[in-house]
Coordinates of C-alpha atoms and ligand atoms in Angstrom, one line a residue:
Chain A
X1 CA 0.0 0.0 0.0
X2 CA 0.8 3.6 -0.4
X3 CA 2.2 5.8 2.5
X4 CA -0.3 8.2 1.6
X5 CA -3.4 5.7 0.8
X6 CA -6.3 6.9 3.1
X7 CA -6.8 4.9 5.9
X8 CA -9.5 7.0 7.9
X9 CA -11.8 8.4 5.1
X10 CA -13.8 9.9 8.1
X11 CA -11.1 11.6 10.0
X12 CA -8.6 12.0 7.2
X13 CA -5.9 10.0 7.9
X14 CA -3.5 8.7 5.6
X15 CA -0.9 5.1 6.2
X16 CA 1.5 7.2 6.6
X17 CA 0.1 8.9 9.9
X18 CA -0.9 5.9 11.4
X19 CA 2.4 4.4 10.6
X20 CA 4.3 7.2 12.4
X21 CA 2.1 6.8 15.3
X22 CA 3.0 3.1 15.1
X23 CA 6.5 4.1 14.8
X24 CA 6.3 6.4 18.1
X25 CA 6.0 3.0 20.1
X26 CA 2.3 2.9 20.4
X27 CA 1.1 -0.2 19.7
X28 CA -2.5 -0.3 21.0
X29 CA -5.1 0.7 18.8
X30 CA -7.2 1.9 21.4
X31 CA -4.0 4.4 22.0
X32 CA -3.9 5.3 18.4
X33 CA -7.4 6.1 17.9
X34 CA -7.6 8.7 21.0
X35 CA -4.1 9.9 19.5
X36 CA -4.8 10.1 15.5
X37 CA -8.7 10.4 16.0
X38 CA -8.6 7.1 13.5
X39 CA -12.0 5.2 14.0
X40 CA -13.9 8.5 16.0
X41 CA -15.7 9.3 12.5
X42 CA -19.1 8.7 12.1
X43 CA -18.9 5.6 10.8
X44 CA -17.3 4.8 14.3
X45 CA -14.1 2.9 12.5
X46 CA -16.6 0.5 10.0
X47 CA -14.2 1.4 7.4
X48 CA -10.4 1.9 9.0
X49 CA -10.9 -0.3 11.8
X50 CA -9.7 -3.2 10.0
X51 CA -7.1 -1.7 8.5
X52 CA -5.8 0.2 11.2
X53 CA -6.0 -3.4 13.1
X54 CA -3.9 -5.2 10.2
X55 CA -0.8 -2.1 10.2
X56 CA -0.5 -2.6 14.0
X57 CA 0.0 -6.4 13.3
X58 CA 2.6 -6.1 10.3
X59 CA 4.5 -4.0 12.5
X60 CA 4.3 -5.7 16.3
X61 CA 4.4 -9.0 14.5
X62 CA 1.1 -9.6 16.7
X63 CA -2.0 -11.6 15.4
X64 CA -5.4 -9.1 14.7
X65 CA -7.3 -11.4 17.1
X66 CA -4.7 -10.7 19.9
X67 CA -5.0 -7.1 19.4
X68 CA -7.1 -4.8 21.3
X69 CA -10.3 -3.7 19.5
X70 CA -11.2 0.0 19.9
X71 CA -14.2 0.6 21.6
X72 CA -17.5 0.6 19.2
X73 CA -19.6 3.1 20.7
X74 CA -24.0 3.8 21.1
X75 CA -25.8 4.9 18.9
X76 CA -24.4 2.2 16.3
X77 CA -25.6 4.8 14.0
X78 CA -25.5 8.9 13.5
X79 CA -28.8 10.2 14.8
X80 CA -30.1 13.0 14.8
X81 CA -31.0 15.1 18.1
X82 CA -34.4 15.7 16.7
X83 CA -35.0 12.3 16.4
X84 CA -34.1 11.5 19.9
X85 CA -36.3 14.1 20.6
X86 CA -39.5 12.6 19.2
X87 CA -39.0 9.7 21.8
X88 CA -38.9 12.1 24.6
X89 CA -41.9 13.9 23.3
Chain B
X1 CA 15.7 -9.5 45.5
X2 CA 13.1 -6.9 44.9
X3 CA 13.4 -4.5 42.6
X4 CA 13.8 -0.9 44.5
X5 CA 12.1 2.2 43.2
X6 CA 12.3 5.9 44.7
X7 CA 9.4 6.6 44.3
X8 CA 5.7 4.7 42.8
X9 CA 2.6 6.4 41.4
X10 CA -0.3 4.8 40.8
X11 CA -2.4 6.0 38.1
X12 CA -1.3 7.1 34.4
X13 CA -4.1 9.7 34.5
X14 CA -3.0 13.6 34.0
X15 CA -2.5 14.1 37.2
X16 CA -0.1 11.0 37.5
X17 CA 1.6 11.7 34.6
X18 CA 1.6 15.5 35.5
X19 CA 3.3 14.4 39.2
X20 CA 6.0 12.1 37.4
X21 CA 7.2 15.0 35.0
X22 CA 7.6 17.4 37.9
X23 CA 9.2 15.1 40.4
X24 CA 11.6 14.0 37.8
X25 CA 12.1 17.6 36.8
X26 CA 13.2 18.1 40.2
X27 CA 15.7 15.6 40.3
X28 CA 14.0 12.4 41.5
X29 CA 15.5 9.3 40.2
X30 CA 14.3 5.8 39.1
X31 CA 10.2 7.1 39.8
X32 CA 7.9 3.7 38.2
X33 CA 4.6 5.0 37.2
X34 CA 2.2 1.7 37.6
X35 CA -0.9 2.3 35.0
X36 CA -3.4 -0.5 35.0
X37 CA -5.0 0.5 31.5
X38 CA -3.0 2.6 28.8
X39 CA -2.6 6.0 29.5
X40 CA -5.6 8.5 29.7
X41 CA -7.9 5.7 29.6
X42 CA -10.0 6.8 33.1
X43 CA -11.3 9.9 33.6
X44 CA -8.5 12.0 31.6
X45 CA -9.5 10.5 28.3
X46 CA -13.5 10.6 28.8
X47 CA -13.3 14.1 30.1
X48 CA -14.6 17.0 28.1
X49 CA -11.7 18.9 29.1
X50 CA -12.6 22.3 29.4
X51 CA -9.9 24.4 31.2
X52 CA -11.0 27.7 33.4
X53 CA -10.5 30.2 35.5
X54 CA -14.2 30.7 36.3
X55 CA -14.1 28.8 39.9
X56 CA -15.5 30.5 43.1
X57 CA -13.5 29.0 45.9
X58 CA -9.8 30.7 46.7
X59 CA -7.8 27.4 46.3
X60 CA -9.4 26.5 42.9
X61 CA -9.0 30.2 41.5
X62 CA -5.3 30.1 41.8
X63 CA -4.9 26.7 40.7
X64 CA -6.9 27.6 37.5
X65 CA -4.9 30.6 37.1
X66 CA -1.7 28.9 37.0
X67 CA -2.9 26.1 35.2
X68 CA -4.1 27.8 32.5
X69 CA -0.6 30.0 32.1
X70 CA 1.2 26.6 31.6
X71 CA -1.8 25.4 29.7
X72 CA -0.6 28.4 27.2
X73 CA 3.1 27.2 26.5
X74 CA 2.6 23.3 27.5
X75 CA 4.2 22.3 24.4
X76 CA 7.2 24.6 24.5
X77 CA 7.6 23.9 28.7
X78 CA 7.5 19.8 27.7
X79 CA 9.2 20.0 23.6
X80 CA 6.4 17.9 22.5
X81 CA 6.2 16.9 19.2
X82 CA 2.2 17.1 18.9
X83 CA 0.0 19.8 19.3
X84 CA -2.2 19.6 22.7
X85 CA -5.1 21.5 21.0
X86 CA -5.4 24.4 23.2
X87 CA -8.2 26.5 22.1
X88 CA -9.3 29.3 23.9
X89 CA -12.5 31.3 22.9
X90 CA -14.1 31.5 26.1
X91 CA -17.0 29.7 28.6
X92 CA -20.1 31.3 29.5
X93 CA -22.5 30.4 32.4
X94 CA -25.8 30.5 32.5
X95 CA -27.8 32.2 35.3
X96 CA -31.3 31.2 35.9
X97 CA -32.4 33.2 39.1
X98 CA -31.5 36.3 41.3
X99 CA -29.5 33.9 43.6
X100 CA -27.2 32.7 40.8
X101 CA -26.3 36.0 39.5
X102 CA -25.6 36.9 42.6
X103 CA -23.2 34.2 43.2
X104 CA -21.4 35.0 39.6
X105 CA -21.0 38.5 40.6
X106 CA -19.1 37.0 44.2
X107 CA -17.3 34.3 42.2
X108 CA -16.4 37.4 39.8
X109 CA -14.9 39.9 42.2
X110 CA -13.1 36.8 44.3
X111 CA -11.2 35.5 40.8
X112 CA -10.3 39.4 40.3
X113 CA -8.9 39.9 44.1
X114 CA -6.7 36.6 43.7
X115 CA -5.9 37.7 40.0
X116 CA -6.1 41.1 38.8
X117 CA -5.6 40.1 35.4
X118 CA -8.3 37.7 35.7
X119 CA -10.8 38.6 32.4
X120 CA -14.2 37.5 33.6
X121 CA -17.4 39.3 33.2
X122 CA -20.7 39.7 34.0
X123 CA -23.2 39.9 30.8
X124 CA -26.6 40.1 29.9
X125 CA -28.8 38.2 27.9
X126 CA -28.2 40.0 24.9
X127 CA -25.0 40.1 24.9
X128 CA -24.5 36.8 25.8
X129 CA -26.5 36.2 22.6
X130 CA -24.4 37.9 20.9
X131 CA -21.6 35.5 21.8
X132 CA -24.2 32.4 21.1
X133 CA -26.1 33.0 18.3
X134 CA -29.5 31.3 18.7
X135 CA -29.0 31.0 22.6
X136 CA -32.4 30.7 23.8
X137 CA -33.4 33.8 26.8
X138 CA -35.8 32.5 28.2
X139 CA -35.1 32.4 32.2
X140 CA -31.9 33.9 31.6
X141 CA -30.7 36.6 34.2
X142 CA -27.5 37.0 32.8
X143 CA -23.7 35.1 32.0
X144 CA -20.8 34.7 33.3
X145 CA -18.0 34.7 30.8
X146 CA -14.2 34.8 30.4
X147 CA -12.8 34.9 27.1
X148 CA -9.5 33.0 28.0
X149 CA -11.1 30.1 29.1
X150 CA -11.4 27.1 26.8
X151 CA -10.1 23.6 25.6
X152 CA -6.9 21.8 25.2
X153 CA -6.9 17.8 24.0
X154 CA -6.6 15.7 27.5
X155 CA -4.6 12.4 25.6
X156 CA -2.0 14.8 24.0
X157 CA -1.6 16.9 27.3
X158 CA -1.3 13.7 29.1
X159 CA 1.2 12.5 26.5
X160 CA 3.1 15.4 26.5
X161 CA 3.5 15.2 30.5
X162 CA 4.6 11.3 29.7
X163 CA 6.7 11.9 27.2
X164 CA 8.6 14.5 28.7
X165 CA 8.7 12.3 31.9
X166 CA 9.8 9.3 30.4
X167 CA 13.2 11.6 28.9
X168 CA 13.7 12.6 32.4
X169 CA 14.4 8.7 33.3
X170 CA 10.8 7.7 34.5
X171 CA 9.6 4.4 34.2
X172 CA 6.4 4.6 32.9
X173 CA 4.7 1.3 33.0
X174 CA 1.3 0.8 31.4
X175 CA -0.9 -2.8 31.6
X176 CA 0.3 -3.2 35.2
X177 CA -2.8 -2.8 37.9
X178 CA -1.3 -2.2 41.7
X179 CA -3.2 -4.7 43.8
X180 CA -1.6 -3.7 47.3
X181 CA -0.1 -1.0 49.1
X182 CA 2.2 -2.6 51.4
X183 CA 2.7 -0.9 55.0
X184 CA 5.0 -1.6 58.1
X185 CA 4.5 0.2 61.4
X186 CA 3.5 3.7 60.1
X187 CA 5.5 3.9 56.8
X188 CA 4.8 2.6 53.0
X189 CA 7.6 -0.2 52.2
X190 CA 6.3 -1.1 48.6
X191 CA 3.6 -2.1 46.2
X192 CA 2.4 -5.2 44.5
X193 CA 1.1 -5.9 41.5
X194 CA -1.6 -7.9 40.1
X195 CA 0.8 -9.8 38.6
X196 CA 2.3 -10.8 42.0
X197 CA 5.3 -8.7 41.3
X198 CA 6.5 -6.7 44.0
X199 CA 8.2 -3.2 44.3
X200 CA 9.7 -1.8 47.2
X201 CA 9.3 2.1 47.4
X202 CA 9.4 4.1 50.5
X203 CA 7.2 7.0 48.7
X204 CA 4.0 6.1 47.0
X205 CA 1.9 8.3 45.6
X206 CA -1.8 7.4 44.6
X207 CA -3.6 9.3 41.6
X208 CA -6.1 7.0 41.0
X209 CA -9.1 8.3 40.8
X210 CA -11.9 6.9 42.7
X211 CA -9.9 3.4 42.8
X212 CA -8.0 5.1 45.5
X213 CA -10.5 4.4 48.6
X214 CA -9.1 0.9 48.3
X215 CA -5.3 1.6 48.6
X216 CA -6.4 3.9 51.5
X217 CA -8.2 0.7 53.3
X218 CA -5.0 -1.1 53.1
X219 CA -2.7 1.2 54.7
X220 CA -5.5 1.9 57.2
X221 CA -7.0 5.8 55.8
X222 CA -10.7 5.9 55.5
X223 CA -10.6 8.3 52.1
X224 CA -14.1 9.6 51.9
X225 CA -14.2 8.7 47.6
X226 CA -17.1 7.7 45.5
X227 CA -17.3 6.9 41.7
X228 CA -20.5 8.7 40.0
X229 CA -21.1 8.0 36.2
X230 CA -21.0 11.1 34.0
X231 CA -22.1 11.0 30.3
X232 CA -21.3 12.4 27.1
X233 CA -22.3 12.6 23.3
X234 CA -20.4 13.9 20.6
X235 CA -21.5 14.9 16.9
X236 CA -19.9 14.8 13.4
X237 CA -17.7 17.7 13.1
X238 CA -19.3 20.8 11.9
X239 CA -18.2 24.0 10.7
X240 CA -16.7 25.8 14.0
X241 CA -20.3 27.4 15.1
X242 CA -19.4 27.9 18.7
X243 CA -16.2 28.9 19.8
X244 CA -17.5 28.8 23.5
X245 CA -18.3 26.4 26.4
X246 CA -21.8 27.0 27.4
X247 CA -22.8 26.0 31.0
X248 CA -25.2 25.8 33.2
X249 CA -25.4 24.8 36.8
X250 CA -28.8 24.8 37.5
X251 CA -29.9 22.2 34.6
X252 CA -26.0 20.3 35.2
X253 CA -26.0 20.4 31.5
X254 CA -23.4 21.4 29.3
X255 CA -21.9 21.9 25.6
X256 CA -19.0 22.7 23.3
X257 CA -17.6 22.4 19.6
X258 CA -13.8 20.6 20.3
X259 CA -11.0 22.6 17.8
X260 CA -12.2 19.4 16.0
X261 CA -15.6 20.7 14.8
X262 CA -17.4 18.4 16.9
X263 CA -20.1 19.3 19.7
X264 CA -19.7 17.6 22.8
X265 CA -23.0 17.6 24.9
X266 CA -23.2 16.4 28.5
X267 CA -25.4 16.4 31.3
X268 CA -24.6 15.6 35.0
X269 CA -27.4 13.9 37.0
X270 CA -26.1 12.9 40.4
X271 CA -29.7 12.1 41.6
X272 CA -30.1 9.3 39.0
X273 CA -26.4 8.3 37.6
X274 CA -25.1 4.9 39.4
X275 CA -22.0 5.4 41.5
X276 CA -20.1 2.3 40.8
X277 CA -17.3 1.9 38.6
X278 CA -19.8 1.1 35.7
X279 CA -18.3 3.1 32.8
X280 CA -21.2 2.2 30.3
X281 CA -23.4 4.9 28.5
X282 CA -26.9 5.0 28.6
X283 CA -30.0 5.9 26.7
X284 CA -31.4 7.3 29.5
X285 CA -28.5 10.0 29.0
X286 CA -29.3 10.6 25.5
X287 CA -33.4 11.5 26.3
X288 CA -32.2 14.2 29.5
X289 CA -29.0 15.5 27.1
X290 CA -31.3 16.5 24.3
X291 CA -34.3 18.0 26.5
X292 CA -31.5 20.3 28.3
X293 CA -29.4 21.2 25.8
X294 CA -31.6 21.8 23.2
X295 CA -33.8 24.5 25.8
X296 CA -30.4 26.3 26.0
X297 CA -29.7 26.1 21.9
X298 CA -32.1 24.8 19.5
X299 CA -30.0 24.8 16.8
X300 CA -28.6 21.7 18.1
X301 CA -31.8 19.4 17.1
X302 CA -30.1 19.4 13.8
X303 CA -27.1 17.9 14.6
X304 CA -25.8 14.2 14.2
X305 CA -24.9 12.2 17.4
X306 CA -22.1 10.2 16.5
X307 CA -21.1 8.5 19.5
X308 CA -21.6 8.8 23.2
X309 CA -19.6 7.6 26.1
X310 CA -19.5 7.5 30.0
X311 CA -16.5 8.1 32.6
X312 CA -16.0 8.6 36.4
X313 CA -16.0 11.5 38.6
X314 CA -13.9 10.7 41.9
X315 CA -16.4 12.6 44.5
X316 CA -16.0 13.7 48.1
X317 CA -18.3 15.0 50.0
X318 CA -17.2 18.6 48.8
X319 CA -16.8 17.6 45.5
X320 CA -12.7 19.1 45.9
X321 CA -9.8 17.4 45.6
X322 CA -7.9 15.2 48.4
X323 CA -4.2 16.6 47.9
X324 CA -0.7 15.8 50.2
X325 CA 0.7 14.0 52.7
X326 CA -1.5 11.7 54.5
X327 CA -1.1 10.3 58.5
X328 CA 1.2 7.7 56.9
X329 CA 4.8 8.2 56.2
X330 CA 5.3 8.1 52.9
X331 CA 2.2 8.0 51.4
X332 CA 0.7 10.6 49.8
X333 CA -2.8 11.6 47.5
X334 CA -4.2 13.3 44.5
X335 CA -7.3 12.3 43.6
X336 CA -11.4 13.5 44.2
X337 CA -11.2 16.3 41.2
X338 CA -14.6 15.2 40.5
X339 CA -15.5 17.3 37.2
X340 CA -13.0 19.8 37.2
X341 CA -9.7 17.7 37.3
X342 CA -8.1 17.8 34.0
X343 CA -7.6 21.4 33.7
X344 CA -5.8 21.4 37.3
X345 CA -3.0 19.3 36.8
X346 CA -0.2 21.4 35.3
X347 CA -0.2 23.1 38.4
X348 CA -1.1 19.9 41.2
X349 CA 1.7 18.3 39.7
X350 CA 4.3 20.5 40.4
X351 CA 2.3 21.4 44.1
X352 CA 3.0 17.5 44.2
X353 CA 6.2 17.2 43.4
X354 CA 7.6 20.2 46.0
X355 CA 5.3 18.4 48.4
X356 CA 7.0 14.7 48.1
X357 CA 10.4 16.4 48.3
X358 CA 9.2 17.6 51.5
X359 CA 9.0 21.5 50.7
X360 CA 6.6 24.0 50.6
X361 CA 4.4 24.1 47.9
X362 CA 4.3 27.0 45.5
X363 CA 0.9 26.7 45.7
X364 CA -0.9 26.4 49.4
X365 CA -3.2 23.4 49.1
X366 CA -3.1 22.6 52.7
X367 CA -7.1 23.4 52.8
X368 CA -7.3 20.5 50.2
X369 CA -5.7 18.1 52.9
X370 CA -7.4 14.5 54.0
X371 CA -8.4 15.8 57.3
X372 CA -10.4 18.1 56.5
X373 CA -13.6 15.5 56.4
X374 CA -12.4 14.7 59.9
X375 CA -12.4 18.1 61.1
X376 CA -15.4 19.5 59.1
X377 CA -13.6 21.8 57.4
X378 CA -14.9 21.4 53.7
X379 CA -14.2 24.0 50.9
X380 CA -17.4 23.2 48.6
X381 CA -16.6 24.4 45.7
X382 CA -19.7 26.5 44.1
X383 CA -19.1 26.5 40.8
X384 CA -19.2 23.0 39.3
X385 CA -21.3 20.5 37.5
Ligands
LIG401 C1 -17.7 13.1 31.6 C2 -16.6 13.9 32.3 C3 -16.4 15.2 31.9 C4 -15.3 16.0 32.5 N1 -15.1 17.2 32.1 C5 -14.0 17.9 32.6 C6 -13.7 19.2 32.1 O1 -14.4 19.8 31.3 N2 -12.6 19.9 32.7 C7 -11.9 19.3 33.7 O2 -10.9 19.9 34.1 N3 -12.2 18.1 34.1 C8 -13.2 17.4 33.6 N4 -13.5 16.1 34.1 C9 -12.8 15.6 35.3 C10 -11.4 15.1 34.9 O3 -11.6 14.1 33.8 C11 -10.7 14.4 36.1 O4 -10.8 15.2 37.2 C12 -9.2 14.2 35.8 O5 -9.1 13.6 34.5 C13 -8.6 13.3 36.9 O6 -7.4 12.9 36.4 P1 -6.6 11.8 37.3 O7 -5.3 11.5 36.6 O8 -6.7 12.1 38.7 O9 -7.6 10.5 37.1 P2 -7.8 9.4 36.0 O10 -7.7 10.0 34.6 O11 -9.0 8.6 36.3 O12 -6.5 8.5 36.2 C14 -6.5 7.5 37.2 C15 -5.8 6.3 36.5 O13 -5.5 5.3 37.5 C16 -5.6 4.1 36.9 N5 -5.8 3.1 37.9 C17 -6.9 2.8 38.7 N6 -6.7 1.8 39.5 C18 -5.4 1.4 39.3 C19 -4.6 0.3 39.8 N7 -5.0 -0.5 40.8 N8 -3.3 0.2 39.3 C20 -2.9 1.0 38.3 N9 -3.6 2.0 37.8 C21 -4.8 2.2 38.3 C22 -6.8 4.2 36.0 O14 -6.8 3.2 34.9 C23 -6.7 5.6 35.5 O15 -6.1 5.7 34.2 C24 -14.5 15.3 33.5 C25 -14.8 14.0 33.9 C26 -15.8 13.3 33.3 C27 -16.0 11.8 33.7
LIG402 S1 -13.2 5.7 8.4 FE1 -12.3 6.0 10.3 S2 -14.0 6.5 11.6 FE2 -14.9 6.3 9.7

């Protein structure tokens, strides 16, 4: 892949900025994501989470399934405050 | 044989991270900082991390106003390579009676008799309006509002205290949860893991949030310490709409757009939140947070939620920190911040650090001390979610 391939289409973050994170010792993707923002988008990570999850592998020689998933958050979905609203109502 | 530090904190919060910078600063050597989680992962990293000098007790007001100087040139003070995200375009708090006001105006002329250059004022309506476009007036008497107050990231400035920490020689040490405080006759001889390994320290320092009541019960302190859930929700990133924090006490609700164009929304509800360590949001939240926030600014019923989550306030029963040496030789606090913790730490850290190395601290936070709960002498602090 390409150092400046997107990675994080919701926060704009390119493999190059997650590998210089990765570089800077941090090896938990829970650590990158508050660091980088990568998987705080809207999409909540549905797209880079994956990915981000394979570059920390490649580079701590680690297994995906031994890594730490970041944290998926409620609502599952963007919502709109208006629609919250109407249940309220 | 055991492996022999100077000095162990517990706790990879800011305030941990804060205290290891400064004592190494000072000249401390081989300091292990014992982090159970990753860094920033309790209350640092789920705070909304407003920083202020809009407090209305003594000891807060100069803590703030030293905090926020260092706030201002953190990245130069500790070389770090990021940026903390410092933005600064104000807070403004809501008044919703006479009585409320009134307190403002006292909060007001206290900040400006500890600090002359202190920038708060005292608006109306309108001109908080002004400030807030689309703020609803209904029930308002009037704002409080200080221009320098504002934001700065809480991972990156507790990086930046870690980082700078770990080139003075600390050994920071994430992953590893303290199970025991180890005591002989009145003094702290060392702690032990989880893990079963053990440390021998004569100076251990406890920043651990509300986890702290525990290490207290083993070295025989009763630390008055509660966990209480607090919840936020955070929106896609819009178009920076407002600059400022918007607050109001009497509702416990709050909300802010991050330098990231995000709105972070949150509500405190002591009445109904659990007070366990239960760090789970709930849609409970989500129904109160919209009512409240959206009375204050109905603009916001057309924004996106994106996420929510939940984190801990450490409370005592005057919802200030618990800061010093404690009736045990070698042991020492920081912790019970409740809401207002982050933006304190610059400043705690050093107070720390002078205390640990047995001077006086820059800063007087005796007030702050654990026996004041004993004694009665609590400092409730008046202006706080
Ligand atoms: C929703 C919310 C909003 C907030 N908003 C603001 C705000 O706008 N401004 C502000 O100034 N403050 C705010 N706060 C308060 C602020 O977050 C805290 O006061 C501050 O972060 C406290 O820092 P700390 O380092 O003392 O605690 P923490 O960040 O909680 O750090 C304690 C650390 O100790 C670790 N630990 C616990 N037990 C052990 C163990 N046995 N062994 C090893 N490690 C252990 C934990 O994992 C944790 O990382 C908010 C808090 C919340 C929850
Ligand atoms: S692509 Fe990373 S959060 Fe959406």
């Amino acid at each position: 892949m390409e150092e400046n391939t997107i990675i994080c289409r919701c926060e704009d973050l390119t493999l190059a900025d997650i590998r210089a994170t990765i570089k800077k010792g941090f090896h938990n993707p829970q650590e990158i994501k508050r660091l980088t923002r990568c998987g705080m988008g809207p999409c909540q990570g549905s797209t880079c989470r994956e990915l981000l999850l394979k570059e920390v592998a490649s580079a701590t020689g680690k297994n995906v399934g031994d890594l730490e998933m970041t944290t998926f958050r409620p609502p599952n979905k963007p919502i709109k405050v208006k629609s919250i609203m109407m249940g309220v109502e | 044989m055991k492996p022999k530090a100077e000095a162990v904190i517990i706790g990879g919060g800011v305030h941990g991270c804060s205290i290891a910078y400064h004592m190494a600063k000072k000249g401390w050597k081989n300091i292990v900082l014992l982090e159970k989680g990753t860094l920033a992962c309790g209350a640092t990293g789920r705070s909304v991390a407003g920083i202020r000098h809009q407090f209305g007790t003594e000891i807060n007001i100069r803590l703030a106003k030293e905090s926020v100087r260092r706030m201002e040139r953190l990245e130069e003070e500790l070389d770090y390579d990021g940026s903390i995200e410092l933005m600064q375009k104000g807070y403004l708090m809501l008044a919703y009676s006479e009585e409320e006001l009134d307190l403002f105006n006292c909060n007001r002329d206290l900040q400006k008799k500890i600090d002359p250059e202190n920038l708060t004022e005292i608006l109306t309506p309108e001109q908080a309006a002004e400030l807030v476009p689309g703020l609803n007036l209904e029930g308002l008497y009037g704002v409080s509002y200080n221009c320098r107050d504002g934001h700065a990231s809480p991972f990156h400035v507790t990086q930046a205290y870690a980082d700078a920490a770990t080139r003075l020689g600390v050994n920071i040490r994430t992953g590893v949860e303290v199970a025991e405080v180890k005591k002989e006759g009145n003094r702290v001889t060392g702690v032990v893991t989880t893990g079963g390994e053990e440390i021998s320290t004569p100076v251990v320092i406890a920043a651990a949030g509300a986890y702290t009541k525990t290490f207290g019960e083993q070295v025989g302190l009763d630390i008055p310490v509660t966990p209480e859930r607090h919840q936020v929700a955070v929106t896609e990133p819009l178009e920076m709409i407002l600059g400022i924090m918007v607050i109001s006490f009497a509702h416990g609700s709050y909300f802010k757009q991050t330098p990231h164009g995000s709105l972070l929304l949150g509500v405190g509800d002591p009445e109904h939140e659990v007070k366990d360590f239960n760090e789970r949001p709930s849609w409970q939240f989500l129904f109160d947070m919209v009512k409240k926030t959206t009375f204050h600014w109905p603009a916001l019923r057309e924004a996106n939620i994106i996420r929510q989550w939940a984190g801990l306030y450490d409370m005592t029963p005057d919802s200030q920190g618990i800061v010093g040496k404690t009736a045990v030789d070698g042991f020492y606090l920081d912790l019970g911040w409740s809401g207002h913790g982050f933006q304190l730490a610059p400043a705690i850290g050093q107070v720390m650090a002078e205390i640990v190395s047995g001077e006086t601290p820059f800063i007087d936070v005796g007030c702050m001390c654990l026996e004041r709960f004993e004694r009665g002498e609590l400092i409730p602090e008046p202006a706080c979610v």
